[in-house]
XYZ file of C-alpha atoms in Angstrom:
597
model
C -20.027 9.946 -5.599
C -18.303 12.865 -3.355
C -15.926 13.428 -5.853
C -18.619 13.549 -8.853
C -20.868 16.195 -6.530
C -17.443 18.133 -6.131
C -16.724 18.799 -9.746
C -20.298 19.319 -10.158
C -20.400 22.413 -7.909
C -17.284 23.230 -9.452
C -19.117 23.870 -12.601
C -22.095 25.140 -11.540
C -20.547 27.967 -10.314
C -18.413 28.433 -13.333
C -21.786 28.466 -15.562
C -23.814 30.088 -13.517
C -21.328 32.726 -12.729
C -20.663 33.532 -16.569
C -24.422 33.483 -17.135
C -24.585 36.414 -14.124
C -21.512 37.979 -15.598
C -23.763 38.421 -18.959
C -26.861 38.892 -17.009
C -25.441 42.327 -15.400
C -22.843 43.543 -18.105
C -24.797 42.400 -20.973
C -28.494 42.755 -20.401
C -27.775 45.316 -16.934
C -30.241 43.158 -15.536
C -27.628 43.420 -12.535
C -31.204 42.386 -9.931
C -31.285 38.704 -11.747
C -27.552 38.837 -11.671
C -27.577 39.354 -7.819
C -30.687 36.714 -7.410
C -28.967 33.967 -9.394
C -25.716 34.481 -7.135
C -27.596 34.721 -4.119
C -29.402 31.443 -4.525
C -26.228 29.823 -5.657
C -23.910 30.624 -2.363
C -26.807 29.853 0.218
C -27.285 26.423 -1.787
C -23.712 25.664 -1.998
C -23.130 26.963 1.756
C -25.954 24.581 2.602
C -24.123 22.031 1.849
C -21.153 23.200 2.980
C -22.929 23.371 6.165
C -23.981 19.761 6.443
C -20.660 18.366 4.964
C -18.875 20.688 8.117
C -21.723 18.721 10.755
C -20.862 15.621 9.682
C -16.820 16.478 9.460
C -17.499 17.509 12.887
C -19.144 14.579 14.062
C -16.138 11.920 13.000
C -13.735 14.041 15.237
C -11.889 16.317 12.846
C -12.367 19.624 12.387
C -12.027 21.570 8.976
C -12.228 25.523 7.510
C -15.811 25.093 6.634
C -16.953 27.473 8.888
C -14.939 30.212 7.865
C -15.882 29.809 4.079
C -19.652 29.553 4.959
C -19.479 32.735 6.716
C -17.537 34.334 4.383
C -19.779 33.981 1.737
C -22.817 34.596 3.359
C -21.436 37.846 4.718
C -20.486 39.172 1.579
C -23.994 38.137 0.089
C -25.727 39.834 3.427
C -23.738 43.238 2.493
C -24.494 43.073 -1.030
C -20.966 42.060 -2.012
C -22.580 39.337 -4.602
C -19.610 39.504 -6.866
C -17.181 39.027 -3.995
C -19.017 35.925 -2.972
C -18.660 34.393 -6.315
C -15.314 34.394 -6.357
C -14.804 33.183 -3.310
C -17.401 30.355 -3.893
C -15.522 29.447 -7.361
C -12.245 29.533 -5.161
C -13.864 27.145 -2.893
C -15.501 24.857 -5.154
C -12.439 24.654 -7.398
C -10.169 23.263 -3.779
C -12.689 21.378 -3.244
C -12.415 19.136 -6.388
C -8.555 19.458 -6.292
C -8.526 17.678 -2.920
C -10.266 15.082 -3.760
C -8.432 15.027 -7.017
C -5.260 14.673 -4.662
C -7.022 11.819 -2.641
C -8.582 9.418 -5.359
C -7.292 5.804 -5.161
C -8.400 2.421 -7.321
C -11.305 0.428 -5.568
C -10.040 -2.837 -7.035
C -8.262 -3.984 -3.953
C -10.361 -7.278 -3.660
C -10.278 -7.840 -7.443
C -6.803 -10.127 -7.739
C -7.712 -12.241 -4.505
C -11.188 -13.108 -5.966
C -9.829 -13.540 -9.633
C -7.381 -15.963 -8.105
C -9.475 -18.222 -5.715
C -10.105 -21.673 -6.216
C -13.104 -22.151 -8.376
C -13.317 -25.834 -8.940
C -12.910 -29.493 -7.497
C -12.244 -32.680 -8.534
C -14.754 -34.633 -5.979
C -14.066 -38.247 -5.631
C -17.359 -40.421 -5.124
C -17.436 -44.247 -5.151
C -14.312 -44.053 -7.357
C -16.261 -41.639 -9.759
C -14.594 -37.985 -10.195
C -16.704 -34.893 -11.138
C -15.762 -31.482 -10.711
C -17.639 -29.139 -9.001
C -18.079 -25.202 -7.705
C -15.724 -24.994 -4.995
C -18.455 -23.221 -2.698
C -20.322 -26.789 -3.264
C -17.659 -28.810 -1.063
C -18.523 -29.930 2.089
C -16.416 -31.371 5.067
C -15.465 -34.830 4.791
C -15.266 -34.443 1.065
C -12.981 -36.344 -0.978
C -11.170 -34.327 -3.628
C -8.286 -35.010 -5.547
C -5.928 -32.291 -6.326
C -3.699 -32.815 -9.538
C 0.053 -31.812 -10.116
C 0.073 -27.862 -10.411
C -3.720 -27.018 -9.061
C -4.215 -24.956 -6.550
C -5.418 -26.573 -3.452
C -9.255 -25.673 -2.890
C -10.135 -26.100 0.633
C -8.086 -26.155 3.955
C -7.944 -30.274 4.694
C -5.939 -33.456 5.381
C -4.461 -35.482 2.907
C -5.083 -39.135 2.322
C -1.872 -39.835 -0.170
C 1.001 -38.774 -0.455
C 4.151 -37.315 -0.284
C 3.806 -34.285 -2.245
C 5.162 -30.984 -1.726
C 3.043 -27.957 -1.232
C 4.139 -24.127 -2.496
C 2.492 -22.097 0.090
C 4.110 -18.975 -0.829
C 0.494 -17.148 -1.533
C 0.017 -17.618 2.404
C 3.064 -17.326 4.130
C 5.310 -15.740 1.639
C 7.949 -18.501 1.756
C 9.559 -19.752 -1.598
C 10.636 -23.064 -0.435
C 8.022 -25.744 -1.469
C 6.958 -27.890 1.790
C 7.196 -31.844 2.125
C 3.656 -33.057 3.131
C 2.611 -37.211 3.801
C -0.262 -38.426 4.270
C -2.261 -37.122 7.492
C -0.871 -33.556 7.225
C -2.910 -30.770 6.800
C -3.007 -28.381 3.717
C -4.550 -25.096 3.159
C -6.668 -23.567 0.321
C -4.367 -21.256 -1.771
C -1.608 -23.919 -2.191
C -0.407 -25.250 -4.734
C -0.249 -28.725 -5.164
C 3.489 -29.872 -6.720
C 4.433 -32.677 -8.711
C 1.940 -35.868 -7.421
C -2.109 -36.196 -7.584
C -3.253 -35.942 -4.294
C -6.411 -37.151 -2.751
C -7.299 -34.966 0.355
C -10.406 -35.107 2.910
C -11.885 -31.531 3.132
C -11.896 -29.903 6.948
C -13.393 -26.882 5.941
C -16.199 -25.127 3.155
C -14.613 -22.852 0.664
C -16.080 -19.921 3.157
C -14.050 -20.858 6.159
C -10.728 -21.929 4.297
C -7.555 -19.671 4.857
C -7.351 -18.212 1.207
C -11.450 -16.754 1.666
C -9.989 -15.786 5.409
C -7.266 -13.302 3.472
C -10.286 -11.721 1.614
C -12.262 -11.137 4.425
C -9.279 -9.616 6.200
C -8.576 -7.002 2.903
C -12.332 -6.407 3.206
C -12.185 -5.576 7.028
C -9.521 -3.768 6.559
C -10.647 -1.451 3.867
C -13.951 -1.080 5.913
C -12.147 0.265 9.452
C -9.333 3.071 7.796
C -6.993 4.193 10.250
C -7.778 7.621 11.898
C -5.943 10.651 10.784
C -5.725 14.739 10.913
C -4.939 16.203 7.653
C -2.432 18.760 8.281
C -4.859 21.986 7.122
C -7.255 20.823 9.600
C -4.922 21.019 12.104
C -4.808 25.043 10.796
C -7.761 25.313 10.440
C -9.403 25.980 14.344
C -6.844 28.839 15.113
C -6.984 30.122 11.969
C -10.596 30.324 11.948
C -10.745 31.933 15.487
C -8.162 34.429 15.028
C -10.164 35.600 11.570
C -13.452 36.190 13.642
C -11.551 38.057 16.149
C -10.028 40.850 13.748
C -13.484 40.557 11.732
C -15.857 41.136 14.845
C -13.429 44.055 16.627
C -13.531 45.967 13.112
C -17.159 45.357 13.376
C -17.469 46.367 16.812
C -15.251 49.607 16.615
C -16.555 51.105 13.081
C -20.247 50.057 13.711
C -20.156 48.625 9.856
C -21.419 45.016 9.210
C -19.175 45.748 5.940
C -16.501 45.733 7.481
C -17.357 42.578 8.383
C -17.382 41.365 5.694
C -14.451 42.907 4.033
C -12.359 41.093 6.503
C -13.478 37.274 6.067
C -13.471 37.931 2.472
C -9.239 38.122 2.810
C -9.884 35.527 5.567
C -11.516 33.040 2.885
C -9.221 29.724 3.556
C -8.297 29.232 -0.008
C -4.721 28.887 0.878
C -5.483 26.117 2.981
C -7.719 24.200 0.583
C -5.476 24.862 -2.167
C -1.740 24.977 -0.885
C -1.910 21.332 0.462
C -3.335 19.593 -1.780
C -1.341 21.074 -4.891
C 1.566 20.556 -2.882
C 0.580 16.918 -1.959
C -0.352 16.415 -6.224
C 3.468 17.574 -6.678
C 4.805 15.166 -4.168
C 3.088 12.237 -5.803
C 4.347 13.410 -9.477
C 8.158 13.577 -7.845
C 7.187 10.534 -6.520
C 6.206 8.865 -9.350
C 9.119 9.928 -11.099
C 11.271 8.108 -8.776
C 8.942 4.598 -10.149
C 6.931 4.841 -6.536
C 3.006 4.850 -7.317
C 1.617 6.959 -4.454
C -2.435 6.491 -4.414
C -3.860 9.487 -2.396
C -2.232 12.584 -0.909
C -2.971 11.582 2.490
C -0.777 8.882 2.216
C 1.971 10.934 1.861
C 0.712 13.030 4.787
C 1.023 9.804 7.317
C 4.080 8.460 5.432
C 6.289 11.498 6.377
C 4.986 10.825 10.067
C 5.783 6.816 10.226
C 8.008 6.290 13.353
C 7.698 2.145 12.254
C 8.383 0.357 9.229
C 7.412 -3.155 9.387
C 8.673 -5.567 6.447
C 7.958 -9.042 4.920
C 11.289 -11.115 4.363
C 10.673 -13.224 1.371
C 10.646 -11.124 -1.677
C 10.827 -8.113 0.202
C 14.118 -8.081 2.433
C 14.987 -10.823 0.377
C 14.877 -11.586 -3.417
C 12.590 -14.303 -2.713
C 13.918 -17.039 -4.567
C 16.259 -19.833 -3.657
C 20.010 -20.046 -4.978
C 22.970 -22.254 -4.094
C 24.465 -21.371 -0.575
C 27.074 -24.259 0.290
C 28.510 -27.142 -1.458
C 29.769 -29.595 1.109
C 31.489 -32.279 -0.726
C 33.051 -35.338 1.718
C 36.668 -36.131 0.942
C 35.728 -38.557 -2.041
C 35.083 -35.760 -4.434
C 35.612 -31.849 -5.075
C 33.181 -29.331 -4.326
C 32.814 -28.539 -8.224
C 32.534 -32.046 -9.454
C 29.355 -32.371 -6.498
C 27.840 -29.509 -7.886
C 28.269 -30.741 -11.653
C 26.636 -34.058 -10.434
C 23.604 -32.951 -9.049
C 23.043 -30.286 -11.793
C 23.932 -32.859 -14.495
C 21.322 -34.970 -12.720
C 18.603 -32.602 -12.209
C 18.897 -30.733 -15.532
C 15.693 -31.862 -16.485
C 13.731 -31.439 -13.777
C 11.235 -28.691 -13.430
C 11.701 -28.279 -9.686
C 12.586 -24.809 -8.584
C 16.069 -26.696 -6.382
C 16.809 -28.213 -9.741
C 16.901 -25.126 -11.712
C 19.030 -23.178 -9.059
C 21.516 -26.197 -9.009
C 21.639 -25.344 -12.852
C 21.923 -22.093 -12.402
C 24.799 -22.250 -10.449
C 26.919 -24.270 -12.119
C 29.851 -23.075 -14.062
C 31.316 -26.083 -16.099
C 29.493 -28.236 -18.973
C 26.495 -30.397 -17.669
C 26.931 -34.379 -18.222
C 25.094 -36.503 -19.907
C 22.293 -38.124 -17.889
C 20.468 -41.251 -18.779
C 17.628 -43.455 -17.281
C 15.955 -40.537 -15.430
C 13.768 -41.361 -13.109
C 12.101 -39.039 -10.879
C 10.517 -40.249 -7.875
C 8.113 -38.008 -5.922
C 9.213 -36.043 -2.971
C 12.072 -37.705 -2.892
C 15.092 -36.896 -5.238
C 15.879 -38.122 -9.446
C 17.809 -40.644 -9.728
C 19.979 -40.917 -13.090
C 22.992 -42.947 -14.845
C 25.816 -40.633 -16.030
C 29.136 -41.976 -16.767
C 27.905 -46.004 -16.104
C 27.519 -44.976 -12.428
C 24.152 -44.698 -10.615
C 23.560 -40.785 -9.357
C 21.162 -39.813 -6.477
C 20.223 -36.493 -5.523
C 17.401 -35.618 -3.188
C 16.768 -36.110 0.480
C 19.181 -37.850 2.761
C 17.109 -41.108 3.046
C 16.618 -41.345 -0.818
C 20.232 -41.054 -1.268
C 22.069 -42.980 1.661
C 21.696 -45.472 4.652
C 24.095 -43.350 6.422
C 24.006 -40.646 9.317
C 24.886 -37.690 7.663
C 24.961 -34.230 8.740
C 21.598 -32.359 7.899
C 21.933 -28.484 7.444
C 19.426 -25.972 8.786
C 18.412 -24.867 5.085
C 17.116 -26.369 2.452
C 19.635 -29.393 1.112
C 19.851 -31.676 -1.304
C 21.895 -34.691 -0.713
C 24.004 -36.658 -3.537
C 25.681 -40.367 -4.069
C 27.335 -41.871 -6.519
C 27.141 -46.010 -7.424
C 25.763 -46.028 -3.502
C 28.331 -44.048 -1.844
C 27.356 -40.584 -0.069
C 28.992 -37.519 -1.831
C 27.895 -34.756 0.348
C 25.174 -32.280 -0.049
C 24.065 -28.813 -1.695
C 21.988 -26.571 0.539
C 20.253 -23.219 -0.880
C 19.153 -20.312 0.763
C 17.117 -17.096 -0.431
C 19.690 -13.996 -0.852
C 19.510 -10.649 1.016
C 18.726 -7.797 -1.411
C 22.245 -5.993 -1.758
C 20.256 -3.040 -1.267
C 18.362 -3.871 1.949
C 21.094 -2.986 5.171
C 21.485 0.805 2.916
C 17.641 1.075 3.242
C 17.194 0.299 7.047
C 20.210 2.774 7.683
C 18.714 5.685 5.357
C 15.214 5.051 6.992
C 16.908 5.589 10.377
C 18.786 8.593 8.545
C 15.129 9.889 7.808
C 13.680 9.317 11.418
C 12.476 6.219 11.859
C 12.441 4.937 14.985
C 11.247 1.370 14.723
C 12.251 -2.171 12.212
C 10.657 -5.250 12.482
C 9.846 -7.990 10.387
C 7.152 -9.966 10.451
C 7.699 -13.068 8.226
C 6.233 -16.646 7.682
C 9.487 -18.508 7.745
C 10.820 -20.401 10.756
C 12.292 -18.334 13.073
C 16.330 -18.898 12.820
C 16.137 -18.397 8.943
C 14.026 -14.713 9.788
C 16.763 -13.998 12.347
C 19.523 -14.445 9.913
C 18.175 -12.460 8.049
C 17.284 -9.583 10.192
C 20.815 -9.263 11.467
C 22.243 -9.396 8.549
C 20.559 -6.024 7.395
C 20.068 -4.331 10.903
C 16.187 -5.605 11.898
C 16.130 -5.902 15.722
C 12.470 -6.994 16.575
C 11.279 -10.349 14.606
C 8.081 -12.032 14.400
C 8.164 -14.999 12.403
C 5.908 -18.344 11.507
C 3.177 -15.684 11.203
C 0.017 -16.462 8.679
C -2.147 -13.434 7.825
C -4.016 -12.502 10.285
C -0.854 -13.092 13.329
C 0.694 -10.371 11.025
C -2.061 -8.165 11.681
C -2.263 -8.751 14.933
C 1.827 -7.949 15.604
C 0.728 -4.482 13.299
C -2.597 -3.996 15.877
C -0.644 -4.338 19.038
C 2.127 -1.785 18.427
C 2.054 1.097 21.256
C 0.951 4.096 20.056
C 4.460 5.428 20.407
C 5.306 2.906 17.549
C 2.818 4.988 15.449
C 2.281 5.300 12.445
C 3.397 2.016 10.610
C 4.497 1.592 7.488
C 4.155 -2.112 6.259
C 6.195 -3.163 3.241
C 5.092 -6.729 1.105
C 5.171 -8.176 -1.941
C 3.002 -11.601 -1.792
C -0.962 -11.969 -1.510
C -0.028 -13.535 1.911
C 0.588 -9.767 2.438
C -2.350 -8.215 0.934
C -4.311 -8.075 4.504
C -1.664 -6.326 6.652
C -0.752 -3.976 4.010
C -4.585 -2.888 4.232
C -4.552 -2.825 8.086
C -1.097 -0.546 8.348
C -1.168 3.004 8.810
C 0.378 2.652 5.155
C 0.931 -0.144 3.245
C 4.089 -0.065 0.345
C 4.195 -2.725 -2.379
C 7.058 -3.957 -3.869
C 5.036 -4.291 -7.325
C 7.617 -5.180 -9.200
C 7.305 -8.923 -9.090
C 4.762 -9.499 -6.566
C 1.302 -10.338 -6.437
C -1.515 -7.974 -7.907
C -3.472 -8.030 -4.865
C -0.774 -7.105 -2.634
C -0.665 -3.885 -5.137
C -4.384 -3.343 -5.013
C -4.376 -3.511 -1.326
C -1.584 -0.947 -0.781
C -1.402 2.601 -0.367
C 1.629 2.899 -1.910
C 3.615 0.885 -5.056
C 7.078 0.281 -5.973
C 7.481 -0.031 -9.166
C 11.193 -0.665 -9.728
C 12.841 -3.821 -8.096
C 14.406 -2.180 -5.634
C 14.220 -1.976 -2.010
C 15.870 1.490 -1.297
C 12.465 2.931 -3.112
C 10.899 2.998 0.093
C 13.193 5.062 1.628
C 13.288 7.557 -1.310
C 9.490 7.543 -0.611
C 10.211 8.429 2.831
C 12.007 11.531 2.350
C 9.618 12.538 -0.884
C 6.872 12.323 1.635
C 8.856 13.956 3.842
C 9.953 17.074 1.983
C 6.445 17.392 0.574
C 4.737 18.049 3.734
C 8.086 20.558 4.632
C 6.512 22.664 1.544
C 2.845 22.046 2.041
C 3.471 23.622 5.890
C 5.416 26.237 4.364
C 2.788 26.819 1.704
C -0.018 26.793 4.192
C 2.389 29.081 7.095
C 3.090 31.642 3.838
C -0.753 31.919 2.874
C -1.946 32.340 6.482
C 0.970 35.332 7.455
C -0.417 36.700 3.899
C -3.933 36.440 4.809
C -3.638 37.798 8.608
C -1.734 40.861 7.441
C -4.501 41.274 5.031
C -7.352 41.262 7.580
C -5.903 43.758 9.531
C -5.404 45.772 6.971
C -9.064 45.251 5.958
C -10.171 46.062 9.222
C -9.540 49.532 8.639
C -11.579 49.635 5.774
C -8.816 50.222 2.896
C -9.892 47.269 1.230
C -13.485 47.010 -0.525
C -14.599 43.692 -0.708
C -14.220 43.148 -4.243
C -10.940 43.779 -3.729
C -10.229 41.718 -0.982
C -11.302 39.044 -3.122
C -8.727 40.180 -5.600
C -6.012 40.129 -3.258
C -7.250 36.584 -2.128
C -6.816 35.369 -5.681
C -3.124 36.902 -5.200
C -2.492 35.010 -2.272
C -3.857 32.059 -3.374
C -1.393 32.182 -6.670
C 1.673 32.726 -4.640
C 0.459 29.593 -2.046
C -0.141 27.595 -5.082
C 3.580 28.621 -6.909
C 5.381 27.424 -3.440
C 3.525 24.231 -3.317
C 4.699 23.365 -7.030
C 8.242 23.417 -5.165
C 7.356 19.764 -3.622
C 7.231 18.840 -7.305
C 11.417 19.268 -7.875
C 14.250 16.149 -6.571
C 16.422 17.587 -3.593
């Protein structure tokens, strides 16, 4: 609505300036010409007024003042046609700003498309599907091979296993038995569950994320735009030459003469054009900055705070380790379980495929049984892959990572385990984001805590939080010392959605990952490729290098300006000239932020 009032200004003082234009040079009806300018810069520093109240009254302060008083000083003197000018200067940085600053609204969009609409409700061994916002605890609801779970509760079958990757952001699919608890958001794997509902739709842990995006969006971190910060000293050093000019000639002109060259156009304008050419570089570079005041905090971020799976790491499992016993070589274990599992849809199986080199065997009399491992006939023997207690009676040594174990005609073969890769790219990231100034990396992952710690050493992460659900990642983002501030958080999964809302900024790897985690951030990477984020760091970087130097350049202009004005040399009109001037050489350095270093 701000930005809509903006660009109507905008053109109201465009239209009504070329309507007093022909009014005076036209018709010489130069009175009208003078009332119709009049009205329109006490209107539109009206409103400049109450927009500068209200700025004041969140805590920041802006170059409001100076503009109002510039134009109604020139109007005061008679200096109508100076005022315009200024006013269409105004109005026109106005619009650009917010231009710079305009983001999508969709944030929630993805999370709402995706929640559970439906369940399968299980009465007096009757099933009927209903609105998920119908169930009620101590429901019965079965959950079918594929669905996504639609209320936190407690199965009554079982095994299954349980992809909870839209929560925590962990690839590996999760064993579950009867009596453990699931949450809404999963999804179910390869058995029909039935499960006892501990919670309404409202209170379940997918709902919870959307309420955290939602109080996230509503409580936006605080922040001083760098012109702002310019703007107070600026403002008081302009009123200083304008009222000793005053004072010493005895000519409210004067007064005027000198705010007119004081007129902050270099600060509305410089910034945000530079800021516009920073997100164009940037989106050259396949990063999809949102506003310009991201950039703004993103050059400032002393913290970047990352998700592991699909983030640091690929996010998907491959073949680690083949551990064969002495009975058999490494690549005939690897043939059997692939051979085995070739038709299996299970993410393990298609890794196991994946991986293997030589021609698959023929497998016959597959039979897979659920959460526990396929068993098949290939060469007249009897092949078992799977978990340890599906395959063999014997005490065999269990890996840390994911596994699956093999026999052969009863006999133990060894095991496979899998593990989800390190981006090649990630250790070059965390050392050029150091290179750039960081000061702080942590992760702050869902995953059990060796697996994150592996991981965090291997590409040069210090400080580790890991098991953490939503909101415990929002809390480890909340209780960073302000020292540790701003922070940058960096996701890819819906799981991720809420704390990429609550950081300082929040980067998307958008590649691959989920639409809401997009939505929700400030920033998206577009390309799959982790050292993005530290090319965004030094765009934002040199961007606000030129913006300062912009803004610096137009405020030495300006101040020599004024006290050249304040000797009178410079008639208003032709202040305003000069101001136009300055404002074109403020607005050809910003452009520089546009060009690759």
């Amino acid at each position: 609505m701000r930005r809509l009032r903006q660009y109507r200004e905008f053109w109201c003082v465009i239209v009504l300036g070329v309507i007093a234009l022909w009014l005076q040079f036209v018709n010489h009806q130069a009175g009208v010409a003078q009332i119709i300018v009049t009205a329109l810069g006490v209107l539109l520093a009206l409103m400049m007024f109450i927009d500068m109240v209200k700025t004041l009254q969140s805590g920041k302060f802006g170059v409001d003042l100076l503009a109002i008083t510039a134009v109604l000083a020139t109007l005061a003197v008679g200096e109508y046609w100076a005022a315009l000018i200024v006013l269409l200067m105004l109005t026109g940085g106005d619009a650009l700003e917010d231009f710079a600053a305009q983001r999508a609204n969709s944030e929630l969009q993805e999370l709402l498309n995706n929640s559970p609409q439906t369940a399968h409700r299980l009465v007096a061994d009757q099933l009927t599907d209903i609105p998920v916002g119908t169930v009620v605890v101590g429901d019965h609801l079965i959950v079918r091979p594929g669905e996504v779970i639609p209320v936190d509760g407690t199965l009554l079958t079982g095994p299954t296993t349980v992809n909870e990757a839209s929560l925590t952001g962990e690839a590996r699919p999760i064993e579950k038995v009867a009596g453990n608890t699931v949450m809404s958001g999963s999804i179910n794997g390869e058995a029909s569950v039935q499960l006892a509902a501990d919670q309404t739709a409202d209170n379940s842990q997918y709902q919870n994320i959307v309420r955290l995006v939602k109080q996230a969006e509503e409580q936006p971190a605080k922040f001083v735009r760098m012109a702002d910060r310019y703007a107070v000293p600026f403002t008081l050093l302009a009123y200083v030459i304008a009222g000793i000019a005053w004072a010493v000639s005895g000519d409210p002109v004067r007064f005027a003469e000198v705010l007119v060259v004081a007129s902050p156009c270099p600060l509305i304008l410089a910034a945000p054009i530079a800021l516009i050419s920073g997100m164009s570089r940037a989106s050259r570079n396949g990063i999809i900055v949102k506003t310009g005041t991201t950039l703004e905090k993103l050059a400032k971020v002393k913290t970047f705070a990352f998700d592991k799976t699909g983030t640091i790491t690929q996010g998907k499992l491959v073949v680690d380790q083949v551990v064969p016993t002495s009975a058999v070589t490494a690549e005939t274990l690897l043939q059997l379980a692939a051979s085995t599992e070739q038709h299996s849809g299970h993410v393990l199986a298609q890794s196991l495929v994946a991986a293997t080199t030589g021609p698959l065997l023929t497998a016959t009399d597959v039979t897979e049984v659920t959460a526990q491992g396929v068993e098949a006939t290939i060469d007249g023997q009897t092949i078992r892959v799977g978990k340890a207690s599906f395959v063999t009676d014997e005490d065999v040594e269990k890996p840390d990572q994911t596994a699956v174990f093999v026999s052969a005609a009863g006999l133990y073969q060894g095991y496979v385990s899998f593990s989800d890769r390190v981006r090649p790219e990630a250790a070059a990231t965390m050392t050029a984001l150091r290179d750039a100034q960081v000061s702080h990396l942590l992760m702050i992952s869902g995953d059990r805590e060796p697996i994150a710690r592996q991981i965090a050493s291997e590409v040069g992460i210090d400080q580790i939080h890991a098991e953490c659900l939503p909101a415990e990642k929002i809390a480890v983002l909340a209780k960073l010392p302000d020292d540790q501030r701003p922070v940058a958080m960096v996701g890819d999964g819906i799981n991720d959605a809420p704390s990429l809302a609550t950081a300082d900024v929040g980067i998307a790897m958008g590649a691959h990952g989920a639409t809401a985690a997009s939505e929700s951030a400030d920033a998206v990477v577009l390309k799959d490729d982790l050292t993005r984020v530290s090319v965004a760091r030094r765009i934002a970087q040199d961007t606000m290098r030129v913006a300062k130097q912009a803004v610096l350049i137009g405020i030495f202009i300006c101040t020599a300006l004024m006290l050249i004005a304040s000797f009178g040399v410079i008639p208003a009109i032709i202040g305003a000239v000069f101001q136009e001037v300055v404002d074109t050489v403020t607005i050809l350095y910003a452009l520089r932020a546009r060009t690759d270093r």
